[in-house]
Coordinates of C-alpha atoms and ligand atoms in Angstrom, one line a residue:
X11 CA 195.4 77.1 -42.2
X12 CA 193.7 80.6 -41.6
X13 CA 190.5 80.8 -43.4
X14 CA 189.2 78.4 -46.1
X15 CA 188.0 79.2 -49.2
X16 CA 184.5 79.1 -48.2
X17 CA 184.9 81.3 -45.3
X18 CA 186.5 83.9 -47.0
X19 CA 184.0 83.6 -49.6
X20 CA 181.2 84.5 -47.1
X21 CA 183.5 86.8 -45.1
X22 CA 183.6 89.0 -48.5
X23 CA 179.9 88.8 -48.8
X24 CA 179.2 89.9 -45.4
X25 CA 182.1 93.1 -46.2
X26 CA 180.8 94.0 -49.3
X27 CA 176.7 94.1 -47.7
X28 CA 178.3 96.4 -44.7
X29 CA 180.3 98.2 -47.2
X30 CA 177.1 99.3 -49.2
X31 CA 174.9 99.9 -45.9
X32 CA 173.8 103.1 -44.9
X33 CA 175.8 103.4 -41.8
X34 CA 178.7 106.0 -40.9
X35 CA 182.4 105.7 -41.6
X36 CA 183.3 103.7 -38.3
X37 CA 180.5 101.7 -38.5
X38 CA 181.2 100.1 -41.6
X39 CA 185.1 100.0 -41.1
X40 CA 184.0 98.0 -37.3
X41 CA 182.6 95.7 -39.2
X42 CA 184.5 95.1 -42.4
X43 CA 187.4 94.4 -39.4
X44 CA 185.4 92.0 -37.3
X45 CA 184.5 89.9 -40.6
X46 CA 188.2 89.9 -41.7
X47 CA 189.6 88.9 -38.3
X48 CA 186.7 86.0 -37.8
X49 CA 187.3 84.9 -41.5
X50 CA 191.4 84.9 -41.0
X51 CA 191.1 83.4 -37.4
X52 CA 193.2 86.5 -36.4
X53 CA 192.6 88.3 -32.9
X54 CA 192.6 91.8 -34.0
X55 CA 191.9 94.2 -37.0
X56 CA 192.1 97.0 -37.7
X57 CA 191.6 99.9 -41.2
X58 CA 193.7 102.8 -40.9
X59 CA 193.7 105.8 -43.2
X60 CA 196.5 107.9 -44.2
X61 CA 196.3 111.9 -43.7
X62 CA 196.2 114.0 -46.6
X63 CA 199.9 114.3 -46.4
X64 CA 200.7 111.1 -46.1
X65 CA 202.4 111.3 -42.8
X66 CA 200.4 109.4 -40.2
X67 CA 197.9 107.6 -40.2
X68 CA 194.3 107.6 -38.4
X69 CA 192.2 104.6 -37.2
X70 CA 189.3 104.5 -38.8
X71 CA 187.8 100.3 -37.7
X72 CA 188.7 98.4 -35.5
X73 CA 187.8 95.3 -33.7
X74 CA 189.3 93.1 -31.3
X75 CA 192.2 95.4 -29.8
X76 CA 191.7 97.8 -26.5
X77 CA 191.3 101.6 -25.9
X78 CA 195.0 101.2 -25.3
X79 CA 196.5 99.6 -27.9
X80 CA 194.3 101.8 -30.1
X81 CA 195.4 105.2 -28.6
X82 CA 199.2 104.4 -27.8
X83 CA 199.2 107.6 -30.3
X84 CA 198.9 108.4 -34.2
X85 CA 201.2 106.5 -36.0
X86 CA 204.0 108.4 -38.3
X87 CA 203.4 106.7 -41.5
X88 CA 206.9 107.2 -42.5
X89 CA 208.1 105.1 -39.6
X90 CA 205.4 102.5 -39.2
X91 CA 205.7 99.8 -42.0
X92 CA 207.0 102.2 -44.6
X93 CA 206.4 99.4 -47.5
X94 CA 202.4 100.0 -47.1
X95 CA 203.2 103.7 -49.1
X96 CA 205.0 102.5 -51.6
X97 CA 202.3 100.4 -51.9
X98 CA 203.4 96.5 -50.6
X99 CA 202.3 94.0 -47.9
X100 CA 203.9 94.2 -44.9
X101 CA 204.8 91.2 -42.9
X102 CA 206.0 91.4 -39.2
X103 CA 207.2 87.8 -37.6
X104 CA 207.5 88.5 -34.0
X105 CA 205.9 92.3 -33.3
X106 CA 208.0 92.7 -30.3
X107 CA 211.6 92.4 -31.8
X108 CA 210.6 94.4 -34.9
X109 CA 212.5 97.9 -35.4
X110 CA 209.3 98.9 -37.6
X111 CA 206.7 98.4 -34.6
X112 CA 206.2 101.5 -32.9
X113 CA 205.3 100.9 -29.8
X114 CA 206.7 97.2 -29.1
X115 CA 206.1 97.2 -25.6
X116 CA 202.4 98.1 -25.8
X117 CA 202.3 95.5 -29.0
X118 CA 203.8 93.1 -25.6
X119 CA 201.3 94.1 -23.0
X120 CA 198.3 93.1 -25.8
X121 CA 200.2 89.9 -26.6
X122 CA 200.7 90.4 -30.5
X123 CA 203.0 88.2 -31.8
X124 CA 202.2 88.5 -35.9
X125 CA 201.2 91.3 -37.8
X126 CA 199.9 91.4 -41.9
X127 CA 199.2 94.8 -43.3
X128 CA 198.5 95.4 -46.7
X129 CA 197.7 99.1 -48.9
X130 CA 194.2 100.4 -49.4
X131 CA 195.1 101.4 -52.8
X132 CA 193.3 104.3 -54.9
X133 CA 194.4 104.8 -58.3
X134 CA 198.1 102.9 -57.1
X135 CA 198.1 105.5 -54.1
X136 CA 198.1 104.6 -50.4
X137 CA 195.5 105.9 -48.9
X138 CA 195.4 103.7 -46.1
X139 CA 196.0 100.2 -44.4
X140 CA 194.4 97.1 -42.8
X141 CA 196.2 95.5 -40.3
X142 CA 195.4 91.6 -39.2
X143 CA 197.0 91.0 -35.7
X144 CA 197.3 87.4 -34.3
X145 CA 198.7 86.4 -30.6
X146 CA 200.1 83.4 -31.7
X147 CA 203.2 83.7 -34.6
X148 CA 201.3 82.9 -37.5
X149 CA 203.0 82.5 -41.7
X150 CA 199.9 83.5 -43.6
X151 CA 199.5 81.8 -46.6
X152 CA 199.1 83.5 -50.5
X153 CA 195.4 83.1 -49.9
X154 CA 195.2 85.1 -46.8
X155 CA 197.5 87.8 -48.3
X156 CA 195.3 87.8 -51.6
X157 CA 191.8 88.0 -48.9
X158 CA 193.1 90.8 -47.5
X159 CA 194.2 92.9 -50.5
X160 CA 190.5 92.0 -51.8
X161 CA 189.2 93.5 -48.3
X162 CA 191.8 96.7 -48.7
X163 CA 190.2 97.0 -52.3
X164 CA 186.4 97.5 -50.7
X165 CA 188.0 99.9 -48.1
X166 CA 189.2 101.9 -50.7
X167 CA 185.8 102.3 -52.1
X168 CA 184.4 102.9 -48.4
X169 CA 187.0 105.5 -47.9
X170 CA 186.5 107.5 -51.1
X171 CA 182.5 107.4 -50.7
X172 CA 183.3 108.4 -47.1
X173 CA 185.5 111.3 -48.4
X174 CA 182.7 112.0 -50.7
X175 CA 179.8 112.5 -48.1
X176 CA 182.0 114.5 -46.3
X177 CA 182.9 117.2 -49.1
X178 CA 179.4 117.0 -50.2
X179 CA 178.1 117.9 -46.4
X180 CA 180.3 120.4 -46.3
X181 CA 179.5 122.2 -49.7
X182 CA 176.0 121.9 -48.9
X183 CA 176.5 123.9 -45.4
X184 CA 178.9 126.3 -47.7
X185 CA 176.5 127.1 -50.0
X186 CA 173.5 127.1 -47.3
X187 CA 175.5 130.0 -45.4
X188 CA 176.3 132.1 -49.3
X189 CA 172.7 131.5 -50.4
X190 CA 174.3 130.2 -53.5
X191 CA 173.8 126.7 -55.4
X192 CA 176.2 123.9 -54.3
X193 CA 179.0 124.1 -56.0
X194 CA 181.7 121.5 -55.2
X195 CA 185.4 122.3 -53.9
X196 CA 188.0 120.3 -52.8
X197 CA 188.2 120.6 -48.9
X198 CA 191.6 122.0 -47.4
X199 CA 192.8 118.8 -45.8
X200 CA 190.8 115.8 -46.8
X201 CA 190.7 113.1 -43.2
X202 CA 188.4 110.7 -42.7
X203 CA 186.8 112.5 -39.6
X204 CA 185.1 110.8 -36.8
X205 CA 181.6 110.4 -36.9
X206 CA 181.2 111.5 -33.2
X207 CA 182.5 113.9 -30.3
X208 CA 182.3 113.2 -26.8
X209 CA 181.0 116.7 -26.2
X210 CA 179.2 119.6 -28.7
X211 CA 182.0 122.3 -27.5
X212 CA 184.9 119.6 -29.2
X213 CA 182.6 119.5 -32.0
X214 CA 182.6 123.7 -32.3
X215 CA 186.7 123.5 -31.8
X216 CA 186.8 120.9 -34.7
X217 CA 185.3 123.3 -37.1
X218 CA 187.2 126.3 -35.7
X219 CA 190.3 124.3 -36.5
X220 CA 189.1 123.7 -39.6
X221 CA 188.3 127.3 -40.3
X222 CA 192.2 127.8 -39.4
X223 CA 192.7 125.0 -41.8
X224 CA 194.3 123.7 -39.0
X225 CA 194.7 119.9 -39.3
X226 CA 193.6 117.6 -36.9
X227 CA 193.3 114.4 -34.8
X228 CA 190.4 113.7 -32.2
X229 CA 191.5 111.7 -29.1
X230 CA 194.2 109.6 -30.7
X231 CA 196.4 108.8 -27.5
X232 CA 195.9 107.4 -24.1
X233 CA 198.5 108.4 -21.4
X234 CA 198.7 105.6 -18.6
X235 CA 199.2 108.0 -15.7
X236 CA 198.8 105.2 -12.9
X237 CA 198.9 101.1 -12.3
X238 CA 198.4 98.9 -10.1
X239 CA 199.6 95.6 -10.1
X240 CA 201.2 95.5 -13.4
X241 CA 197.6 96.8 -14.7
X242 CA 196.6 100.0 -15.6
X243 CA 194.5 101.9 -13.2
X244 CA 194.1 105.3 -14.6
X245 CA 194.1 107.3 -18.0
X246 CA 194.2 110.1 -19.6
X247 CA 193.0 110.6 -23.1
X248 CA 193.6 114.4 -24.7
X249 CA 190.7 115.6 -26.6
X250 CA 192.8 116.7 -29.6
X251 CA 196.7 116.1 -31.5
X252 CA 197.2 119.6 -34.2
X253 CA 200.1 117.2 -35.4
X254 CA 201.3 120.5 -37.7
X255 CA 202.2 122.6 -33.8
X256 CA 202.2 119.0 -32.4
X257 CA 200.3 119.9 -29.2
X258 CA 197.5 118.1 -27.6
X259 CA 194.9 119.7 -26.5
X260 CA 192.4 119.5 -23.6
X261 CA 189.4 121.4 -23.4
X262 CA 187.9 122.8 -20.5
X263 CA 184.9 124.7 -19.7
X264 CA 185.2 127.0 -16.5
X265 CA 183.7 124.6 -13.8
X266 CA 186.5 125.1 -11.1
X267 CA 186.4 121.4 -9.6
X268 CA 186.8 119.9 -13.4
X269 CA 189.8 122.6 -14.1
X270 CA 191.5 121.1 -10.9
X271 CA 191.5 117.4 -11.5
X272 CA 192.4 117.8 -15.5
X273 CA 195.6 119.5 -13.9
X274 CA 196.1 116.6 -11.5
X275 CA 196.1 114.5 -14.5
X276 CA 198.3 117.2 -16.7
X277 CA 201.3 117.3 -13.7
X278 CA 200.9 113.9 -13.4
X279 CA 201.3 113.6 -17.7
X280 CA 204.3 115.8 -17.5
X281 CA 206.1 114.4 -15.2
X282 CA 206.3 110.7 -16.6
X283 CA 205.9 112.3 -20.5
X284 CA 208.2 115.2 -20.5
X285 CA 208.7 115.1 -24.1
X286 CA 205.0 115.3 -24.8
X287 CA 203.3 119.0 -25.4
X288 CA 199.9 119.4 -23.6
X289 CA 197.7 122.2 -22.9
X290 CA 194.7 122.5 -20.6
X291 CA 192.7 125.6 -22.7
X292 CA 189.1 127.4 -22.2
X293 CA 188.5 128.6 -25.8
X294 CA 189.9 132.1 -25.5
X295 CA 193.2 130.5 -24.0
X296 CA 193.0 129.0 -27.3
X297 CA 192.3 131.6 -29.6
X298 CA 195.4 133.2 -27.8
X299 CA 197.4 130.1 -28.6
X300 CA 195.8 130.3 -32.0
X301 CA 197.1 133.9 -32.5
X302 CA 200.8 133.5 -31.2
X303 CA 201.0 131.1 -33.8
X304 CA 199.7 133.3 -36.4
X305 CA 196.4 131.8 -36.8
X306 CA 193.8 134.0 -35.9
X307 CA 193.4 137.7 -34.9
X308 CA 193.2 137.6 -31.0
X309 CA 190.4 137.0 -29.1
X310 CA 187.7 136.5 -32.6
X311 CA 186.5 133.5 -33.1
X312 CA 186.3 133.7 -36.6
X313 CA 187.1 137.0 -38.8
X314 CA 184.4 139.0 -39.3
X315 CA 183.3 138.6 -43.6
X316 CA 185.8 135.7 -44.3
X317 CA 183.9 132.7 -45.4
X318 CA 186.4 130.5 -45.1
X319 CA 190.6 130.6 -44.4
X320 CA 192.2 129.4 -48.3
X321 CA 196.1 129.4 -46.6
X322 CA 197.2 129.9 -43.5
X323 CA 200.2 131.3 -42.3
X324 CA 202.3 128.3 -41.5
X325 CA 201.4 126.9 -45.3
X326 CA 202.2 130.7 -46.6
X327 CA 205.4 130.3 -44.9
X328 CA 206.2 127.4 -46.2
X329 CA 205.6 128.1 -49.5
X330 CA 207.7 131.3 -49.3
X331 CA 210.8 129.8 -47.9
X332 CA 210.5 127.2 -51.2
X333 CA 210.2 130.0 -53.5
X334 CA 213.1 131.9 -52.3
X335 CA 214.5 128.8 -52.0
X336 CA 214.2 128.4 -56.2
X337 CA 215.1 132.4 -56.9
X338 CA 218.3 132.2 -54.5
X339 CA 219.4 129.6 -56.8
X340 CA 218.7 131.0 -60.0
X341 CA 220.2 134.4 -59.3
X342 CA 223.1 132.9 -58.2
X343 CA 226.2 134.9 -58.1
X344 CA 224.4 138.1 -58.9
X345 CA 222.9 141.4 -57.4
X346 CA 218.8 141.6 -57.9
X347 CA 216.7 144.4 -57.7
X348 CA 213.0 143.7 -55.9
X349 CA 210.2 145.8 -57.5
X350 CA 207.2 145.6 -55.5
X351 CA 203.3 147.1 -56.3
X352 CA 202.4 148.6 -53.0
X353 CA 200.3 148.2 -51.1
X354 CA 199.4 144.4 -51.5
X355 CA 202.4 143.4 -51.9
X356 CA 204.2 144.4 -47.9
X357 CA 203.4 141.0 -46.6
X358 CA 204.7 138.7 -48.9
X359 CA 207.8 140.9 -49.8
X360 CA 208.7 141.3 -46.0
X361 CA 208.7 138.0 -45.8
X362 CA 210.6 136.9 -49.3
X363 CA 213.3 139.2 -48.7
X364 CA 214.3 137.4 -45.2
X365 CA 214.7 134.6 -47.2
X366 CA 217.0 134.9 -50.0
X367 CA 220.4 134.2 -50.1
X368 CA 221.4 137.1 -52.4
X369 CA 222.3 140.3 -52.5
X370 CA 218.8 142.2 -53.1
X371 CA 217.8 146.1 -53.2
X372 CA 214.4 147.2 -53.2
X373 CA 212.1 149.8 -55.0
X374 CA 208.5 150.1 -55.2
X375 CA 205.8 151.5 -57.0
X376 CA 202.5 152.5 -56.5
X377 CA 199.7 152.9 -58.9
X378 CA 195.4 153.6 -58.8
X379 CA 193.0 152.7 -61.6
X380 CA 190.6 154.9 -63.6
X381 CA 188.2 155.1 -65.9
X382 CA 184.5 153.4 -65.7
X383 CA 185.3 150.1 -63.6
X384 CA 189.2 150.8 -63.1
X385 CA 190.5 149.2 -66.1
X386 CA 193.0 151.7 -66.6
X387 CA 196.4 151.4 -64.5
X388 CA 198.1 155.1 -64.2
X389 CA 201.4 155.2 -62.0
X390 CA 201.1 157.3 -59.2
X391 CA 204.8 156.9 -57.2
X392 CA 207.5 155.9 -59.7
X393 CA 211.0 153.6 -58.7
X394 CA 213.3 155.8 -56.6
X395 CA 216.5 154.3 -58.2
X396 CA 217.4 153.2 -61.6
X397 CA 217.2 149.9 -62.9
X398 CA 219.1 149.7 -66.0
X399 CA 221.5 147.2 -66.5
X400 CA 220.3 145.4 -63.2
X401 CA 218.5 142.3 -62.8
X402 CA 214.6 143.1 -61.9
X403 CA 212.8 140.6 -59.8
X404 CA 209.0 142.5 -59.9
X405 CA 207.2 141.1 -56.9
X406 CA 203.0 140.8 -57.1
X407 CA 200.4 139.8 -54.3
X408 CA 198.2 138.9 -56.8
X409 CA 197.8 138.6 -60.5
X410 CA 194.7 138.1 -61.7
X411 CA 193.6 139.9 -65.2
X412 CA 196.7 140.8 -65.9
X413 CA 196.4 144.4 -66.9
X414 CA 198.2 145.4 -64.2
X415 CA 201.2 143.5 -64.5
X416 CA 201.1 143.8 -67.8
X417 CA 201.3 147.7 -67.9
X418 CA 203.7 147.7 -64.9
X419 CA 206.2 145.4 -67.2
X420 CA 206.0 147.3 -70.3
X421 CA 207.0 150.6 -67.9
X422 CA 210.1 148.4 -66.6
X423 CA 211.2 146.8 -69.9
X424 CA 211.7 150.9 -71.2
X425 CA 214.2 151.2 -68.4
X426 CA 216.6 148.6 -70.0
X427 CA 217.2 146.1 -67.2
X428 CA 219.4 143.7 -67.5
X429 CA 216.9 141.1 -66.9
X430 CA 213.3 141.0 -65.6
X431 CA 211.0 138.6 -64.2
X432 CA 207.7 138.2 -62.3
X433 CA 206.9 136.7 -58.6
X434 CA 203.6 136.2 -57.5
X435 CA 202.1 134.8 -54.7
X436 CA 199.1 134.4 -55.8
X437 CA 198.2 133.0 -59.5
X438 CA 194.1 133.8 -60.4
X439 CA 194.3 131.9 -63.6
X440 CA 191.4 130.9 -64.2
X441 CA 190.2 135.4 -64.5
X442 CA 193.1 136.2 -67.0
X443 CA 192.7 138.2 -70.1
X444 CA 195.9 139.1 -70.6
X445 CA 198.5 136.7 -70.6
X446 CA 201.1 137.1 -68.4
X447 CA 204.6 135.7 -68.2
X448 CA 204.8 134.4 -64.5
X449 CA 207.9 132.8 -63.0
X450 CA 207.8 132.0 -59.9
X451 CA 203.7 131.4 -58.5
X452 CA 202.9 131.0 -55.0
X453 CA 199.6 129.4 -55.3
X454 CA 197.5 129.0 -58.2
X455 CA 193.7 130.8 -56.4
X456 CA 190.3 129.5 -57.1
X457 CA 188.2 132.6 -59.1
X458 CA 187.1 134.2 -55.5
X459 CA 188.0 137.4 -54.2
X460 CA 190.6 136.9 -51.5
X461 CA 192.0 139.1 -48.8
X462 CA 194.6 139.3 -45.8
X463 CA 198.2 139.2 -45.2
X464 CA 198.5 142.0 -47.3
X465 CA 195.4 142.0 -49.9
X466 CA 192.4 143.8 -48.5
X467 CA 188.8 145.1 -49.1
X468 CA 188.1 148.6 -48.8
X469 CA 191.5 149.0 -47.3
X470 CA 190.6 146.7 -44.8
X471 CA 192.1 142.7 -43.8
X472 CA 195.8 143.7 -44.8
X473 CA 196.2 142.8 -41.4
X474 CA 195.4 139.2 -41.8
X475 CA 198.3 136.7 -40.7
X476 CA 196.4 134.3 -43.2
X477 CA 194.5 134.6 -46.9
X478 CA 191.0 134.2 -46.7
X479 CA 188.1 134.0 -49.3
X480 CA 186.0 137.3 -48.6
X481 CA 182.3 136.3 -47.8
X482 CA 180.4 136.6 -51.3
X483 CA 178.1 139.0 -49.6
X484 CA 180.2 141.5 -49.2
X485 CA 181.6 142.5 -52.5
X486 CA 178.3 142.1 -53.8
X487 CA 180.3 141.1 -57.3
X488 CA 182.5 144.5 -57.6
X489 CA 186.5 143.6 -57.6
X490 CA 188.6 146.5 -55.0
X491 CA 192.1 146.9 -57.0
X492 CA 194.7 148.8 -55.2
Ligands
LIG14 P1 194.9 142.5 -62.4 O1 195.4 143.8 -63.1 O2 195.8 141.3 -62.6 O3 193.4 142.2 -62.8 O4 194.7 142.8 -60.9 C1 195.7 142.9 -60.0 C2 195.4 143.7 -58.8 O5 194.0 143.6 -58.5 C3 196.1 143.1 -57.6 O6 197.4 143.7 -57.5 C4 195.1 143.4 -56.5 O7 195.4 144.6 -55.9 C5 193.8 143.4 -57.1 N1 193.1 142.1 -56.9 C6 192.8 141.2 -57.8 N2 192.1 140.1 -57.3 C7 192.1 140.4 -56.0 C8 191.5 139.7 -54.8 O8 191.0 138.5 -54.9 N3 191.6 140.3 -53.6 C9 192.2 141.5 -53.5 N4 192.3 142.0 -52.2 N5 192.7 142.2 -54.5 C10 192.7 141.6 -55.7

């Protein structure tokens, strides 16, 4: 028998006093697991929180399990107890025979014989697990299970205040650098981040990552790089995992002797992890990384008048190969004509076209806008070819009022195509005052003025390898349209 009634009783009371403290993230999370493991007579703990995209997952508490069984590496969430996301208990017998233990040998070294996890649910959604670990093989009883679910219930609420104190620190620094109110918005990838870096200059990469929007994890693997006598003698724990370029990441600063022994410790990392990809970078090695991998324009830290980056290029990417993915199948079997609006538009057509399986001509068009604050569209180069009796695919960076389409759609219907229909990357819905008929919509914008792969300001950003939110400032509340 694991815990009695009593115990848990006070066990919960002790969790749900930490759980309403005033202490950080880990903090609470420690101690919710060392109450949980004392209360179920179990040897370790540990609260785990699921990445935004629900494919690994972070530690966020733990108590009773070493540095190394912690950082044996962030755990693929697909892999790892796959039950927990659809939102069961997981059970595991003997951890060292299990297929669904990742690491059995390390689980070995620690002597964990039993494992319990059950789902921090929100709203029927994982977002998160506790894990109870015991070193003898333990059957826990309905009343454990039904302790722990209570325990992943007050994480739940940990987590999403967590979540909350983060979004609202960060608003408040946004809107502390615009001058403007707080105004909350949904942050780009929401992790439950750690409280605390080893050194400030990880602390400036973090938030240069997340100006990338660049997702994350902060020292989540050890490397055993040397034992002695069956124990391990030395380390090595990489400052950061970008699990999206999965690379780890070592920062350096330039002191010579330091630079040496971290490339002791890299050889020695590569030779007995070959498969693993590590890099020893000074910060402009990084922003060079950064920039081969279409991140950031070489050698600036940030981009001069972007407040923040809304997509970058890998998510861009991504998106594009879906939507061609969609049109290739709906045009099928036929011939399609691309119509693009220059100039906006060269980015995100360059990069379409690659990717449809079709036969596909292209035309353009320009067109500049008049009269007191541009609302009038005139044309100013016309289509080279004809388009009657063809199907017309017209291609948009960005469709925000909807004159301009709306004009540019009336002038193509008149030609007689055989069919016509509208692809946008971006959607700015929520500024629309004509409605438009939009069939294929990259991303649906918040109401800010956006430039970069392709869009710009003042003829300026097109450049871009990402879409970024123009600093306020800047456009001092006119809207550029060309
Ligand atoms: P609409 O006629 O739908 O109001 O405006 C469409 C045109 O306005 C787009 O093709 C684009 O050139 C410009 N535009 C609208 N919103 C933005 C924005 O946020 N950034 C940039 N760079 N251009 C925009």
């Amino acid at each position: 028998m694991a815990g009695s009634r009593g115990s848990y009783y006070s066990a919960l009371k002790r969790i749900t006093k930490a759980a309403n403290s005033a202490f950080g993230l880990r903090k609470i999370c420690n101690s919710v697991a060392k109450s949980t493991a004392k209360a179920m007579q179990a040897n370790g703990c540990r609260i785990l929180s699921l990445n935004s995209r629900k494919e690994y997952l972070i530690t966020v508490g733990t108590y009773g399990l070493s540095d190394l069984y912690l950082k044996k590496g962030p755990l693929d969430a697909r892999k790892s107890l796959p039950d927990i996301l659809e939102g069961r208990a997981v059970f595991i017998a003997d951890a060292t025979e299990d297929e669904r233990v990742q690491h059995p040998q390390v689980a070995l070294a620690q002597g964990i014989a039993s494992i319990l996890g059950v789902p921090i649910l929100e709203r029927g959604q994982a977002i998160g697990e506790i894990r109870i670990y015991t070193r003898e093989h333990r059957q826990f009883s309905e009343a454990d299970k039904n302790f722990l679910f209570s325990v992943a219930d007050v994480c739940a609420v940990i987590f999403e205040r967590a979540e909350l104190h983060q979004l609202l620190a960060q608003d408040y620094k946004a809107s502390e650098r615009r001058g403007k109110p707080s105004q909350l918005s949904p942050l780009p990838t929401t992790t439950l981040r750690p409280t605390r870096f080893a050194h400030p200059s990880e602390e400036d990469f973090a938030k240069l990552l997340d100006f990338y929007c660049i997702e994350w994890l902060y020292e989540p693997r050890s490397f055993p790089l040397r034992w002695e006598g069956g124990k391990i003698a030395e380390m090595f724990t990489p400052d950061f995992y970008l699990p999206e370029l999965d690379i780890y990441v070592e920062l350096t600063t330039l002191k010579q002797n330091l630079i040496t022994e971290k490339n002791r410790k890299l050889r020695q990392l590569r030779e007995l992890y070959p498969e693993v990809n590590v890099r020893l970078l000074t910060k402009s090695d990084f922003l060079r990384l950064l920039a081969k991998y279409g991140y950031g324009p070489l050698g600036e830290a940030k981009v001069e008048g972007v407040d923040r980056v809304l997509y970058n290029h890998a998510r861009i990417q991504r998106r594009i190969r879906t939507l061609a993915r969609h049109i290739s199948r709906d045009y099928a079997g036929e011939r399609l004509v691309l119509v693009g609006i220059l100039k906006g538009v060269i980015c995100f057509m360059a990069d379409l076209m690659q990717h449809l399986s079709l036969p596909v001509t292209l035309d353009f068009m320009a067109i500049s806008y008049y009269g007191v604050d541009g609302q009038v569209v005139k044309i100013t180069k016309d289509l080279d070819g004809s388009i009657t009796g063809q199907h017309v695919l017209m291609v948009e960076d960005i469709v925000d009022t909807g004159m301009t389409l709306n004009y540019i759609l009336d002038h193509l219907s008149a030609h007689n195509p055989a069919s016509l229909r509208v692809c946008t990357l971006l959607d700015k819905r929520a500024r629309r005052l004509i409605d438009a008929p939009l069939d294929y919509v990259g991303f649906e914008t918040p109401d800010e003025f956006v430039v970069g792969y392709g869009l710009d300001y003042r003829g300026e950003y097109r450049n871009l390898p990402f879409i970024g939110i123009l600093h306020p400032g800047l456009t001092k509340g006119e809207q550029l349209q060309e």
